[in-house]
mmCIF file of C-alpha atoms in Angstrom:
data_model
loop_
_atom_site.group_PDB
_atom_site.id
_atom_site.type_symbol
_atom_site.label_atom_id
_atom_site.label_comp_id
_atom_site.label_asym_id
_atom_site.label_seq_id
_atom_site.Cartn_x
_atom_site.Cartn_y
_atom_site.Cartn_z
ATOM 1 C CA MET J 1 -22.894 -19.898 -1.047
ATOM 2 C CA ARG J 2 -20.031 -18.645 -3.247
ATOM 3 C CA ASP J 3 -17.512 -16.056 -2.110
ATOM 4 C CA ASP J 4 -17.593 -12.619 -3.669
ATOM 5 C CA VAL J 5 -14.361 -12.019 -5.607
ATOM 6 C CA GLN J 6 -12.378 -8.763 -5.605
ATOM 7 C CA PHE J 7 -9.220 -7.812 -7.473
ATOM 8 C CA SER J 8 -6.775 -5.268 -6.083
ATOM 9 C CA ALA J 9 -3.266 -4.031 -6.782
ATOM 10 C CA GLY J 10 -0.592 -2.307 -4.739
ATOM 11 C CA GLY J 11 3.069 -1.595 -4.465
ATOM 12 C CA ILE J 12 6.275 -2.007 -2.571
ATOM 13 C CA VAL J 13 7.528 1.546 -3.008
ATOM 14 C CA LEU J 14 11.273 1.953 -2.595
ATOM 15 C CA LEU J 15 13.527 4.908 -2.086
ATOM 16 C CA ARG J 16 17.087 3.643 -1.767
ATOM 17 C CA SER J 17 17.052 1.507 1.382
ATOM 18 C CA ARG J 18 13.607 2.629 2.532
ATOM 19 C CA ILE J 19 10.086 1.403 1.890
ATOM 20 C CA LEU J 20 6.813 3.355 2.011
ATOM 21 C CA LEU J 21 4.135 2.025 4.387
ATOM 22 C CA ILE J 22 0.688 3.301 5.295
ATOM 23 C CA GLU J 23 -1.114 3.165 8.607
ATOM 24 C CA ALA J 24 -4.770 2.295 7.973
ATOM 25 C CA ARG J 25 -7.195 4.736 9.573
ATOM 26 C CA ARG J 26 -9.817 2.231 10.715
ATOM 27 C CA THR J 27 -7.542 -0.530 11.995
ATOM 28 C CA ARG J 28 -4.374 1.457 12.836
ATOM 29 C CA ARG J 29 -2.325 -1.341 11.220
ATOM 30 C CA TRP J 30 0.753 -0.768 9.066
ATOM 31 C CA GLN J 31 0.571 -2.223 5.569
ATOM 32 C CA LEU J 32 1.498 -1.736 1.931
ATOM 33 C CA PRO J 33 -0.576 0.703 -0.132
ATOM 34 C CA LYS J 34 -3.154 -1.079 -2.312
ATOM 35 C CA GLY J 35 -6.692 -0.820 -3.615
ATOM 36 C CA HIS J 36 -9.345 -2.012 -6.053
ATOM 37 C CA VAL J 37 -8.643 -2.442 -9.753
ATOM 38 C CA GLU J 38 -11.211 -0.259 -11.512
ATOM 39 C CA ARG J 39 -13.068 -1.283 -14.677
ATOM 40 C CA GLY J 40 -10.825 -0.866 -17.739
ATOM 41 C CA GLU J 41 -7.674 -0.571 -15.618
ATOM 42 C CA SER J 42 -4.727 -2.982 -15.583
ATOM 43 C CA PRO J 43 -3.350 -4.111 -12.203
ATOM 44 C CA ARG J 44 -0.186 -2.087 -12.929
ATOM 45 C CA GLN J 45 -2.239 1.079 -13.551
ATOM 46 C CA ALA J 46 -4.354 0.422 -10.451
ATOM 47 C CA ALA J 47 -1.242 0.010 -8.287
ATOM 48 C CA MET J 48 0.180 3.339 -9.477
ATOM 49 C CA ARG J 49 -3.171 5.110 -8.964
ATOM 50 C CA GLU J 50 -3.800 3.633 -5.505
ATOM 51 C CA ILE J 51 -0.298 4.503 -4.291
ATOM 52 C CA LEU J 52 -0.808 8.071 -5.492
ATOM 53 C CA GLU J 53 -4.269 8.327 -3.883
ATOM 54 C CA GLU J 54 -3.244 6.802 -0.563
ATOM 55 C CA THR J 55 0.180 8.431 -0.148
ATOM 56 C CA GLY J 56 0.535 11.312 -2.616
ATOM 57 C CA ALA J 57 3.626 9.578 -4.054
ATOM 58 C CA ALA J 58 4.070 9.135 -7.792
ATOM 59 C CA VAL J 59 5.890 5.911 -8.673
ATOM 60 C CA THR J 60 7.481 4.077 -11.559
ATOM 61 C CA VAL J 61 6.824 0.327 -11.697
ATOM 62 C CA ILE J 62 10.028 -1.715 -11.874
ATOM 63 C CA GLU J 63 8.567 -5.234 -12.055
ATOM 64 C CA PRO J 64 5.843 -7.486 -10.634
ATOM 65 C CA ALA J 65 6.594 -8.367 -6.993
ATOM 66 C CA GLY J 66 4.111 -11.182 -6.509
ATOM 67 C CA GLU J 67 0.536 -11.735 -5.502
ATOM 68 C CA ILE J 68 -1.408 -12.384 -2.346
ATOM 69 C CA GLU J 69 -4.766 -14.098 -1.991
ATOM 70 C CA TYR J 70 -6.907 -14.153 1.115
ATOM 71 C CA ARG J 71 -10.463 -14.228 2.407
ATOM 72 C CA PHE J 72 -12.208 -11.859 4.765
ATOM 73 C CA ARG J 73 -15.743 -11.320 5.954
ATOM 74 C CA GLY J 74 -17.323 -8.238 4.365
ATOM 75 C CA SER J 75 -19.661 -5.796 6.065
ATOM 76 C CA HIS J 76 -22.646 -7.706 4.624
ATOM 77 C CA GLY J 77 -21.499 -10.885 6.394
ATOM 78 C CA ARG J 78 -20.447 -12.778 3.253
ATOM 79 C CA TRP J 79 -16.959 -14.084 2.679
ATOM 80 C CA ILE J 80 -14.935 -12.143 0.139
ATOM 81 C CA PHE J 81 -12.041 -13.717 -1.750
ATOM 82 C CA LYS J 82 -9.408 -11.129 -2.622
ATOM 83 C CA HIS J 83 -6.574 -11.388 -5.147
ATOM 84 C CA VAL J 84 -3.921 -8.639 -4.904
ATOM 85 C CA ASP J 85 -1.156 -8.096 -7.465
ATOM 86 C CA PHE J 86 1.835 -6.223 -6.031
ATOM 87 C CA PHE J 87 4.531 -4.404 -7.969
ATOM 88 C CA LEU J 88 8.025 -3.349 -6.990
ATOM 89 C CA CYS J 89 8.075 0.418 -7.543
ATOM 90 C CA GLU J 90 10.494 3.275 -7.219
ATOM 91 C CA PHE J 91 9.572 6.646 -5.832
ATOM 92 C CA ALA J 92 9.308 9.186 -8.671
ATOM 93 C CA GLY J 93 8.236 12.286 -6.756
ATOM 94 C CA GLN J 94 5.750 13.674 -4.310
ATOM 95 C CA THR J 95 2.575 15.189 -5.754
ATOM 96 C CA SER J 96 0.847 15.898 -2.452
ATOM 97 C CA ASP J 97 1.818 16.045 1.186
ATOM 98 C CA ARG J 98 -1.528 14.591 2.272
ATOM 99 C CA CYS J 99 -2.956 11.080 2.401
ATOM 100 C CA ASP J 100 -6.434 9.831 1.540
ATOM 101 C CA PRO J 101 -8.318 10.968 4.672
ATOM 102 C CA HIS J 102 -10.928 8.210 4.434
ATOM 103 C CA GLU J 103 -8.470 5.340 4.584
ATOM 104 C CA VAL J 104 -5.001 6.398 5.692
ATOM 105 C CA MET J 105 -3.795 7.868 8.994
ATOM 106 C CA ARG J 106 -0.324 8.481 7.620
ATOM 107 C CA ALA J 107 2.296 7.214 5.209
ATOM 108 C CA GLU J 108 5.930 6.941 6.244
ATOM 109 C CA TRP J 109 9.284 5.814 4.902
ATOM 110 C CA HIS J 110 10.948 3.060 6.937
ATOM 111 C CA GLY J 111 14.152 1.065 6.610
ATOM 112 C CA TRP J 112 13.684 -2.547 5.472
ATOM 113 C CA ASP J 113 14.099 -4.050 8.950
ATOM 114 C CA ARG J 114 11.714 -1.604 10.604
ATOM 115 C CA ALA J 115 9.164 -2.070 7.805
ATOM 116 C CA LEU J 116 9.250 -5.842 8.363
ATOM 117 C CA GLU J 117 8.639 -5.265 12.079
ATOM 118 C CA LEU J 118 5.714 -2.909 11.446
ATOM 119 C CA LEU J 119 3.831 -4.776 8.702
ATOM 120 C CA ALA J 120 0.724 -6.339 10.236
ATOM 121 C CA PHE J 121 0.322 -9.236 7.809
ATOM 122 C CA SER J 122 2.748 -12.138 7.319
ATOM 123 C CA SER J 123 1.822 -12.365 3.633
ATOM 124 C CA GLU J 124 2.991 -8.769 3.072
ATOM 125 C CA ARG J 125 6.145 -9.351 5.151
ATOM 126 C CA ASP J 126 6.979 -12.384 2.975
ATOM 127 C CA LEU J 127 6.453 -10.339 -0.178
ATOM 128 C CA VAL J 128 8.733 -7.568 1.119
ATOM 129 C CA ARG J 129 11.411 -10.113 2.108
ATOM 130 C CA ARG J 130 11.371 -11.635 -1.387
ATOM 131 C CA SER J 131 11.608 -8.164 -2.923
ATOM 132 C CA LEU J 132 14.548 -7.294 -0.666
ATOM 133 C CA GLU J 133 16.328 -10.459 -1.800
ATOM 134 C CA ARG J 134 15.777 -9.514 -5.464
ATOM 135 C CA VAL J 135 17.062 -5.985 -4.868
ATOM 136 C CA GLU J 136 20.115 -7.271 -2.970
ATOM 137 C CA HIS J 137 20.922 -9.766 -5.740
ATOM 138 C CA SER J 138 20.609 -7.134 -8.420
ATOM 139 C CA GLN J 139 23.905 -5.781 -9.739
ATOM 140 C CA ARG J 140 22.451 -2.292 -9.734
ATOM 141 C CA SER J 141 20.248 -0.601 -7.206
ATOM 142 C CA PRO J 142 16.836 0.204 -8.691
ATOM 143 C CA MET J 143 16.851 3.382 -6.647
ATOM 144 C CA PRO J 144 18.152 6.467 -8.421
ATOM 145 C CA SER J 145 20.545 8.289 -6.121
ATOM 146 C CA SER J 146 19.024 11.642 -7.045
ATOM 147 C CA PHE J 147 15.671 10.912 -5.385
ATOM 148 C CA GLU J 148 15.135 12.168 -1.873
ATOM 149 C CA PRO J 149 11.779 12.604 -0.158
ATOM 150 C CA ALA J 150 10.338 16.072 -0.514
ATOM 151 C CA PRO J 151 10.550 18.267 2.570
ATOM 152 C CA TRP J 152 7.144 17.456 4.002
ATOM 153 C CA ARG J 153 5.118 20.388 5.214
ATOM 154 C CA PHE J 154 3.122 20.008 8.401
ATOM 155 C CA ALA J 155 1.033 22.560 10.210
ATOM 156 C CA GLU J 156 1.072 20.503 13.387
ATOM 157 C CA ALA J 157 4.205 20.639 15.510
ATOM 158 C CA GLY J 158 6.029 17.448 16.372
ATOM 159 C CA ARG J 159 5.384 15.515 13.152
ATOM 160 C CA SER J 160 8.041 13.032 12.112
ATOM 161 C CA ALA J 161 10.308 14.196 9.298
ATOM 162 C CA GLY J 162 9.841 10.765 7.711
ATOM 163 C CA ALA J 163 6.091 11.137 7.538
ATOM 164 C CA ILE J 164 4.426 11.921 4.260
ATOM 165 C CA ALA J 165 1.068 12.856 5.643
ATOM 166 C CA SER J 166 -1.409 12.333 8.393
ATOM 167 C CA ARG J 167 -4.215 14.775 7.707
ATOM 168 C CA GLY J 168 -7.089 14.912 5.271
ATOM 169 C CA SER J 169 -6.633 15.323 1.558
ATOM 170 C CA SER J 170 -7.462 18.502 -0.263
ATOM 171 C CA ARG J 171 -7.506 16.760 -3.643
ATOM 172 C CA GLY J 172 -10.900 15.107 -3.255
ATOM 173 C CA ALA J 173 -9.877 11.480 -2.879
ATOM 174 C CA ARG J 174 -12.530 9.108 -4.139
ATOM 175 C CA SER J 175 -14.555 7.184 -1.623
ATOM 176 C CA ARG J 176 -14.751 3.404 -1.542
ATOM 177 C CA LEU J 177 -18.464 3.918 -0.911
ATOM 178 C CA ASP J 178 -18.780 4.900 -4.587
ATOM 179 C CA SER J 179 -17.699 1.423 -5.653
ATOM 180 C CA GLY J 180 -20.092 -0.387 -3.330
ATOM 181 C CA THR J 181 -17.473 -1.573 -0.856
ATOM 182 C CA LYS J 182 -17.341 -0.768 2.806
ATOM 183 C CA PRO J 183 -15.214 2.182 3.864
ATOM 184 C CA GLY J 184 -11.654 0.955 4.207
ATOM 185 C CA GLY J 185 -12.552 -2.263 2.402
ATOM 186 C CA ASP J 186 -9.135 -2.586 0.813
ATOM 187 C CA ILE J 187 -7.285 -0.969 3.604
ATOM 188 C CA ASP J 188 -8.173 -3.736 6.063
ATOM 189 C CA GLY J 189 -5.784 -6.168 4.447
ATOM 190 C CA PRO J 190 -5.877 -9.900 4.784
ATOM 191 C CA GLU J 191 -7.671 -11.608 7.588
ATOM 192 C CA GLU J 192 -5.219 -14.429 7.936
ATOM 193 C CA ILE J 193 -7.300 -17.562 8.098
ATOM 194 C CA PRO J 194 -5.645 -20.931 8.834
#
């Protein structure tokens, strides 16, 4: 029996010395924002769209950051082979202070070291490390000094100032059920198989 094949794209979103991570709703794991490439969409376009949908952050793609491939068992019991193209991105502004309520608990900015501690998957940690090396070797920082996170608005007391969002979206985020995948299908991330 052949594996089903899925193509996704995501981003390593930078703001100076910080990186944007999401906490997946279903698994409560920290990971990079990513999602399915839709029909007629390039991986670059999909990465920008998925980051916006999952975090409310608009980004500018700097360059390709690498790719990850892995297998996981889908809800129907079949193995799914997933190819994910990642892009190094810079934060270009906040369009919403809410995350996709179906997939994301919250999105937060973290320093490089903390992000590497939090990321659940070694493949994503390796990708972030390689991106950090490229940024450090660059003669110029890809992060414009004028960008600062928007002052996030939270109705609930005690929310972290570094958090982008943790509640449902009012912008009608699309459901993964529409595309025939299980809820949180992309958000699960790699099942690291030896």
